[in-house]
């Protein structure tokens, strides 16, 4: 049978290799040369290359600097969107845009001015105040466009964050410039490109939104058959966007805990001689 034939062949080859053992040992230099170019050496080179690439990408992508992480994520997002956006054929219907108002333009201008002030501020306190103005301006935008729940959450979190930043940063040393001019210019250019790409992305999303039925019609038609509720607003909050509502409740609860903790803060009355 085939199995018996293979067994006999194995025995014959084993005996032959045993008889040729002295000659094989004499050709050891040839084996050493073949070992340098053989499959084993190829495997070792591939493994060394993989480990070297891992060390290189770790130094580049996982270097411990938050700014580099933001640059990597933002840059890759911009490249991906610049590659995908031209593939979508869309036109913006400017007639469907919300008409501009003096209050809206003023708030947007204030947000832009505050963001620039935060970038060029020479003290942490001024930068914190500028960021606070940006956050409150965003809350006003939410309110103007019919999202009072988001506006309330934004105001509470922004106020708490502002207070915590002031309490924490007052113990830190003064601001210093560690980045070169070229680095700051690079960061500014990437930030402007990222903002522009996000603006185009919003316009693309608005195009798809305007070309289909409004989501409000879907909510009104399916509130009763899918969620068994006649109050559309309640159904939206607790069914259709339940996770979003849960997130807002969590944010408000954390803000409330932060405010409660700050109200309980009391200056220490112990002296050096007091026992702990």
Short mmCIF file of C-alpha atoms in Angstrom, two decimals:
data_model
loop_
_atom_site.label_atom_id
_atom_site.label_comp_id
_atom_site.label_asym_id
_atom_site.label_seq_id
_atom_site.Cartn_x
_atom_site.Cartn_y
_atom_site.Cartn_z
CA UNK A 1 0.00 0.00 0.00
CA UNK A 2 1.00 3.62 -0.22
CA UNK A 3 1.52 3.82 3.55
CA UNK A 4 3.88 0.80 3.51
CA UNK A 5 5.79 2.23 0.55
CA UNK A 6 6.27 5.56 2.36
CA UNK A 7 7.49 3.77 5.48
CA UNK A 8 10.04 1.77 3.46
CA UNK A 9 11.19 4.95 1.69
CA UNK A 10 11.63 6.70 5.05
CA UNK A 11 13.76 3.86 6.41
CA UNK A 12 15.90 3.76 3.26
CA UNK A 13 16.47 7.51 3.31
CA UNK A 14 17.32 7.40 7.03
CA UNK A 15 19.90 4.65 6.50
CA UNK A 16 21.34 6.52 3.54
CA UNK A 17 21.72 9.75 5.51
CA UNK A 18 23.38 7.81 8.34
CA UNK A 19 25.91 6.31 5.95
CA UNK A 20 26.56 9.76 4.42
CA UNK A 21 26.93 11.44 7.83
CA UNK A 22 30.77 11.77 7.68
CA UNK A 23 30.60 13.50 4.30
CA UNK A 24 27.76 15.73 5.45
CA UNK A 25 29.81 16.83 8.48
CA UNK A 26 32.74 17.60 6.21
CA UNK A 27 30.52 19.97 4.16
CA UNK A 28 29.59 22.03 7.22
CA UNK A 29 30.94 25.36 5.78
CA UNK A 30 28.49 25.00 2.91
CA UNK A 31 25.63 24.60 5.38
CA UNK A 32 26.76 27.70 7.25
CA UNK A 33 26.63 29.72 4.04
CA UNK A 34 23.22 28.34 3.14
CA UNK A 35 22.04 29.22 6.65
CA UNK A 36 22.73 32.90 5.94
CA UNK A 37 20.51 32.94 2.87
CA UNK A 38 18.04 30.17 3.67
CA UNK A 39 14.43 30.29 4.85
CA UNK A 40 15.41 30.56 8.52
CA UNK A 41 17.46 33.69 7.85
CA UNK A 42 14.59 35.10 5.81
CA UNK A 43 12.24 34.56 8.73
CA UNK A 44 14.64 36.29 11.10
CA UNK A 45 14.95 39.29 8.76
CA UNK A 46 11.17 39.57 8.42
CA UNK A 47 10.77 39.39 12.20
CA UNK A 48 13.46 42.05 12.72
CA UNK A 49 11.74 44.25 10.13
CA UNK A 50 8.33 43.90 11.79
CA UNK A 51 9.79 44.73 15.22
CA UNK A 52 11.72 47.69 13.79
CA UNK A 53 8.59 49.04 12.09
CA UNK A 54 6.65 48.61 15.34
CA UNK A 55 9.28 50.61 17.24
CA UNK A 56 9.25 53.34 14.59
CA UNK A 57 5.46 53.73 14.47
CA UNK A 58 5.32 53.66 18.27
CA UNK A 59 7.77 56.57 18.42
CA UNK A 60 5.73 58.46 15.83
CA UNK A 61 2.14 57.64 16.78
CA UNK A 62 2.39 56.77 20.48
CA UNK A 63 4.97 59.25 21.72
CA UNK A 64 3.00 60.48 24.74
CA UNK A 65 2.30 63.99 23.38
CA UNK A 66 -1.39 64.89 23.19
CA UNK A 67 -0.74 67.52 20.51
CA UNK A 68 0.78 64.91 18.21
CA UNK A 69 -2.19 62.62 18.80
CA UNK A 70 -4.58 65.41 17.82
CA UNK A 71 -2.48 66.22 14.75
CA UNK A 72 -2.48 62.59 13.66
CA UNK A 73 -6.22 62.07 14.11
CA UNK A 74 -7.13 65.45 12.62
CA UNK A 75 -4.75 65.09 9.68
CA UNK A 76 -5.94 61.60 8.80
CA UNK A 77 -9.58 62.72 9.08
CA UNK A 78 -8.91 65.64 6.72
CA UNK A 79 -7.17 63.40 4.16
CA UNK A 80 -9.95 60.82 4.30
CA UNK A 81 -12.68 63.42 3.85
CA UNK A 82 -10.80 65.20 1.06
CA UNK A 83 -10.64 61.85 -0.73
CA UNK A 84 -14.32 61.00 -0.17
CA UNK A 85 -16.06 64.38 -0.53
CA UNK A 86 -15.26 64.93 -4.25
CA UNK A 87 -16.96 61.60 -4.97
CA UNK A 88 -20.33 63.02 -3.83
CA UNK A 89 -22.18 65.10 -6.39
CA UNK A 90 -24.16 67.63 -4.41
CA UNK A 91 -25.29 71.23 -4.64
CA UNK A 92 -26.17 73.45 -1.70
CA UNK A 93 -29.65 74.95 -1.75
CA UNK A 94 -28.92 78.30 -0.15
CA UNK A 95 -32.62 79.21 -0.17
CA UNK A 96 -33.23 76.56 2.51
CA UNK A 97 -30.64 78.07 4.84
CA UNK A 98 -31.76 79.86 7.98
CA UNK A 99 -31.71 83.64 7.33
CA UNK A 100 -29.00 85.53 9.12
CA UNK A 101 -29.78 87.73 12.09
CA UNK A 102 -27.90 90.43 13.91
CA UNK A 103 -27.80 88.34 17.09
CA UNK A 104 -26.56 85.23 15.29
CA UNK A 105 -23.80 87.09 13.44
CA UNK A 106 -22.77 88.88 16.64
CA UNK A 107 -22.54 85.62 18.59
CA UNK A 108 -20.50 83.95 15.83
CA UNK A 109 -18.14 86.93 15.65
CA UNK A 110 -17.77 86.84 19.44
CA UNK A 111 -16.95 83.13 19.33
CA UNK A 112 -14.29 83.68 16.65
CA UNK A 113 -12.75 86.62 18.55
CA UNK A 114 -12.71 84.63 21.81
CA UNK A 115 -11.09 81.62 20.11
CA UNK A 116 -8.37 83.85 18.68
CA UNK A 117 -7.89 85.46 22.09
CA UNK A 118 -7.48 82.02 23.68
CA UNK A 119 -4.78 81.18 21.12
CA UNK A 120 -2.79 84.36 21.65
CA UNK A 121 -3.43 84.95 25.37
CA UNK A 122 -0.30 85.38 27.51
CA UNK A 123 -1.93 84.25 30.76
CA UNK A 124 -3.91 81.17 31.67
CA UNK A 125 -6.69 83.20 33.28
CA UNK A 126 -7.29 85.18 30.09
CA UNK A 127 -7.26 81.99 28.02
CA UNK A 128 -9.77 80.34 30.38
CA UNK A 129 -12.10 83.32 30.20
CA UNK A 130 -11.86 83.35 26.41
CA UNK A 131 -12.70 79.63 26.23
CA UNK A 132 -15.62 80.27 28.59
CA UNK A 133 -16.97 82.90 26.21
CA UNK A 134 -16.65 80.38 23.36
CA UNK A 135 -18.63 77.78 25.31
CA UNK A 136 -21.37 80.22 26.27
CA UNK A 137 -21.55 81.42 22.67
CA UNK A 138 -22.09 77.84 21.52
CA UNK A 139 -24.87 77.53 24.11
CA UNK A 140 -26.55 80.63 22.66
CA UNK A 141 -26.30 79.11 19.17
CA UNK A 142 -28.01 75.96 20.49
CA UNK A 143 -30.77 78.09 21.96
CA UNK A 144 -31.26 80.13 18.79
CA UNK A 145 -31.67 77.00 16.69
CA UNK A 146 -34.25 75.31 18.91
CA UNK A 147 -32.17 73.10 21.21
CA UNK A 148 -32.76 74.46 24.73
CA UNK A 149 -31.83 71.14 26.36
CA UNK A 150 -28.40 71.22 24.74
CA UNK A 151 -28.04 74.90 25.65
CA UNK A 152 -28.79 74.19 29.31
CA UNK A 153 -26.32 71.30 29.40
CA UNK A 154 -23.67 73.39 27.68
CA UNK A 155 -24.11 76.30 30.13
CA UNK A 156 -23.89 74.06 33.21
CA UNK A 157 -20.86 72.12 32.01
CA UNK A 158 -19.12 75.24 30.71
CA UNK A 159 -19.61 77.04 34.02
CA UNK A 160 -18.34 74.09 36.04
CA UNK A 161 -15.37 73.59 33.72
CA UNK A 162 -14.51 77.28 33.92
CA UNK A 163 -14.50 77.23 37.72
CA UNK A 164 -12.46 74.02 37.89
CA UNK A 165 -9.91 75.39 35.40
CA UNK A 166 -9.51 78.55 37.46
CA UNK A 167 -9.03 76.54 40.67
CA UNK A 168 -6.52 74.20 39.05
CA UNK A 169 -4.53 76.60 36.88
CA UNK A 170 -3.95 79.19 39.58
CA UNK A 171 -1.42 76.79 41.11
CA UNK A 172 0.52 76.36 37.89
CA UNK A 173 3.44 78.54 36.74
CA UNK A 174 3.05 81.27 34.16
CA UNK A 175 2.63 80.46 30.51
CA UNK A 176 5.74 79.91 28.41
CA UNK A 177 6.17 79.40 24.68
CA UNK A 178 7.86 76.08 23.95
CA UNK A 179 6.76 75.76 20.30
CA UNK A 180 8.63 77.39 17.48
CA UNK A 181 6.98 79.78 15.05
CA UNK A 182 6.93 77.12 12.33
CA UNK A 183 5.17 74.68 14.66
CA UNK A 184 2.50 77.22 15.57
CA UNK A 185 1.99 78.11 11.90
CA UNK A 186 1.62 74.42 11.06
CA UNK A 187 -0.96 73.94 13.82
CA UNK A 188 -2.90 77.01 12.68
CA UNK A 189 -2.95 75.86 9.04
CA UNK A 190 -4.15 72.38 10.00
CA UNK A 191 -6.83 73.85 12.27
CA UNK A 192 -8.12 76.10 9.46
CA UNK A 193 -8.15 73.20 6.98
CA UNK A 194 -9.92 70.96 9.49
CA UNK A 195 -12.56 73.62 10.16
CA UNK A 196 -13.11 74.18 6.45
CA UNK A 197 -13.50 70.47 5.76
CA UNK A 198 -15.99 70.15 8.63
CA UNK A 199 -17.98 73.06 7.16
CA UNK A 200 -18.15 71.34 3.77
CA UNK A 201 -19.15 68.10 5.51
CA UNK A 202 -22.05 69.88 7.24
CA UNK A 203 -23.18 71.30 3.88
CA UNK A 204 -23.07 67.81 2.37
CA UNK A 205 -25.14 66.45 5.26
CA UNK A 206 -27.61 69.33 4.82
CA UNK A 207 -27.94 68.42 1.14
CA UNK A 208 -28.88 64.82 1.93
CA UNK A 209 -31.22 66.01 4.66
CA UNK A 210 -33.02 68.43 2.32
CA UNK A 211 -33.32 65.82 -0.45
CA UNK A 212 -35.23 63.36 1.73
CA UNK A 213 -38.26 63.53 4.01
CA UNK A 214 -37.66 65.36 7.31
CA UNK A 215 -36.94 63.16 10.29
CA UNK A 216 -39.77 64.87 12.18
CA UNK A 217 -42.31 63.23 9.87
CA UNK A 218 -40.87 59.81 10.63
CA UNK A 219 -41.05 60.49 14.38
CA UNK A 220 -44.66 61.63 14.21
CA UNK A 221 -45.79 58.71 12.06
CA UNK A 222 -44.01 55.99 14.07
CA UNK A 223 -44.39 57.30 17.60
CA UNK A 224 -47.52 55.26 18.32
CA UNK A 225 -46.96 52.06 16.24
CA UNK A 226 -43.28 51.58 17.22
CA UNK A 227 -43.00 53.09 20.71
CA UNK A 228 -46.66 52.93 21.80
CA UNK A 229 -46.69 56.57 22.84
CA UNK A 230 -48.88 59.45 21.79
CA UNK A 231 -46.62 62.20 23.16
CA UNK A 232 -44.07 62.50 20.35
CA UNK A 233 -41.62 64.56 22.41
CA UNK A 234 -41.54 62.01 25.23
CA UNK A 235 -41.15 59.15 22.76
CA UNK A 236 -38.23 60.90 21.09
CA UNK A 237 -36.51 61.50 24.43
CA UNK A 238 -36.96 58.04 25.94
CA UNK A 239 -37.11 55.77 22.88
CA UNK A 240 -35.80 57.11 19.59
CA UNK A 241 -32.85 58.98 21.17
CA UNK A 242 -32.72 57.31 24.55
CA UNK A 243 -28.92 56.99 24.62
CA UNK A 244 -28.53 60.66 23.83
CA UNK A 245 -30.90 61.56 26.66
CA UNK A 246 -29.02 59.21 28.99
CA UNK A 247 -25.79 60.97 28.07
CA UNK A 248 -27.27 64.39 28.81
CA UNK A 249 -28.60 63.18 32.16
CA UNK A 250 -25.17 61.79 32.99
CA UNK A 251 -23.48 65.07 32.11
CA UNK A 252 -25.94 67.04 34.23
CA UNK A 253 -25.49 64.63 37.14
CA UNK A 254 -21.70 64.96 36.97
CA UNK A 255 -22.01 68.74 36.82
CA UNK A 256 -24.31 68.68 39.85
CA UNK A 257 -21.85 66.50 41.78
CA UNK A 258 -19.06 68.91 40.88
CA UNK A 259 -21.05 71.90 42.11
CA UNK A 260 -21.97 70.03 45.32
CA UNK A 261 -18.31 69.16 45.91
CA UNK A 262 -17.25 72.78 45.46
CA UNK A 263 -19.97 73.97 47.85
CA UNK A 264 -18.61 71.58 50.48
CA UNK A 265 -15.07 72.94 50.14
CA UNK A 266 -13.89 74.65 53.30
CA UNK A 267 -10.53 76.30 53.99
CA UNK A 268 -8.29 74.23 56.23
CA UNK A 269 -8.21 75.42 59.86
CA UNK A 270 -5.44 73.07 61.01
CA UNK A 271 -2.07 74.33 62.14
CA UNK A 272 1.26 72.60 62.08
CA UNK A 273 0.85 71.42 65.68
CA UNK A 274 -2.54 69.80 65.13
CA UNK A 275 -2.81 66.05 64.93
CA UNK A 276 -4.25 64.58 61.70
#
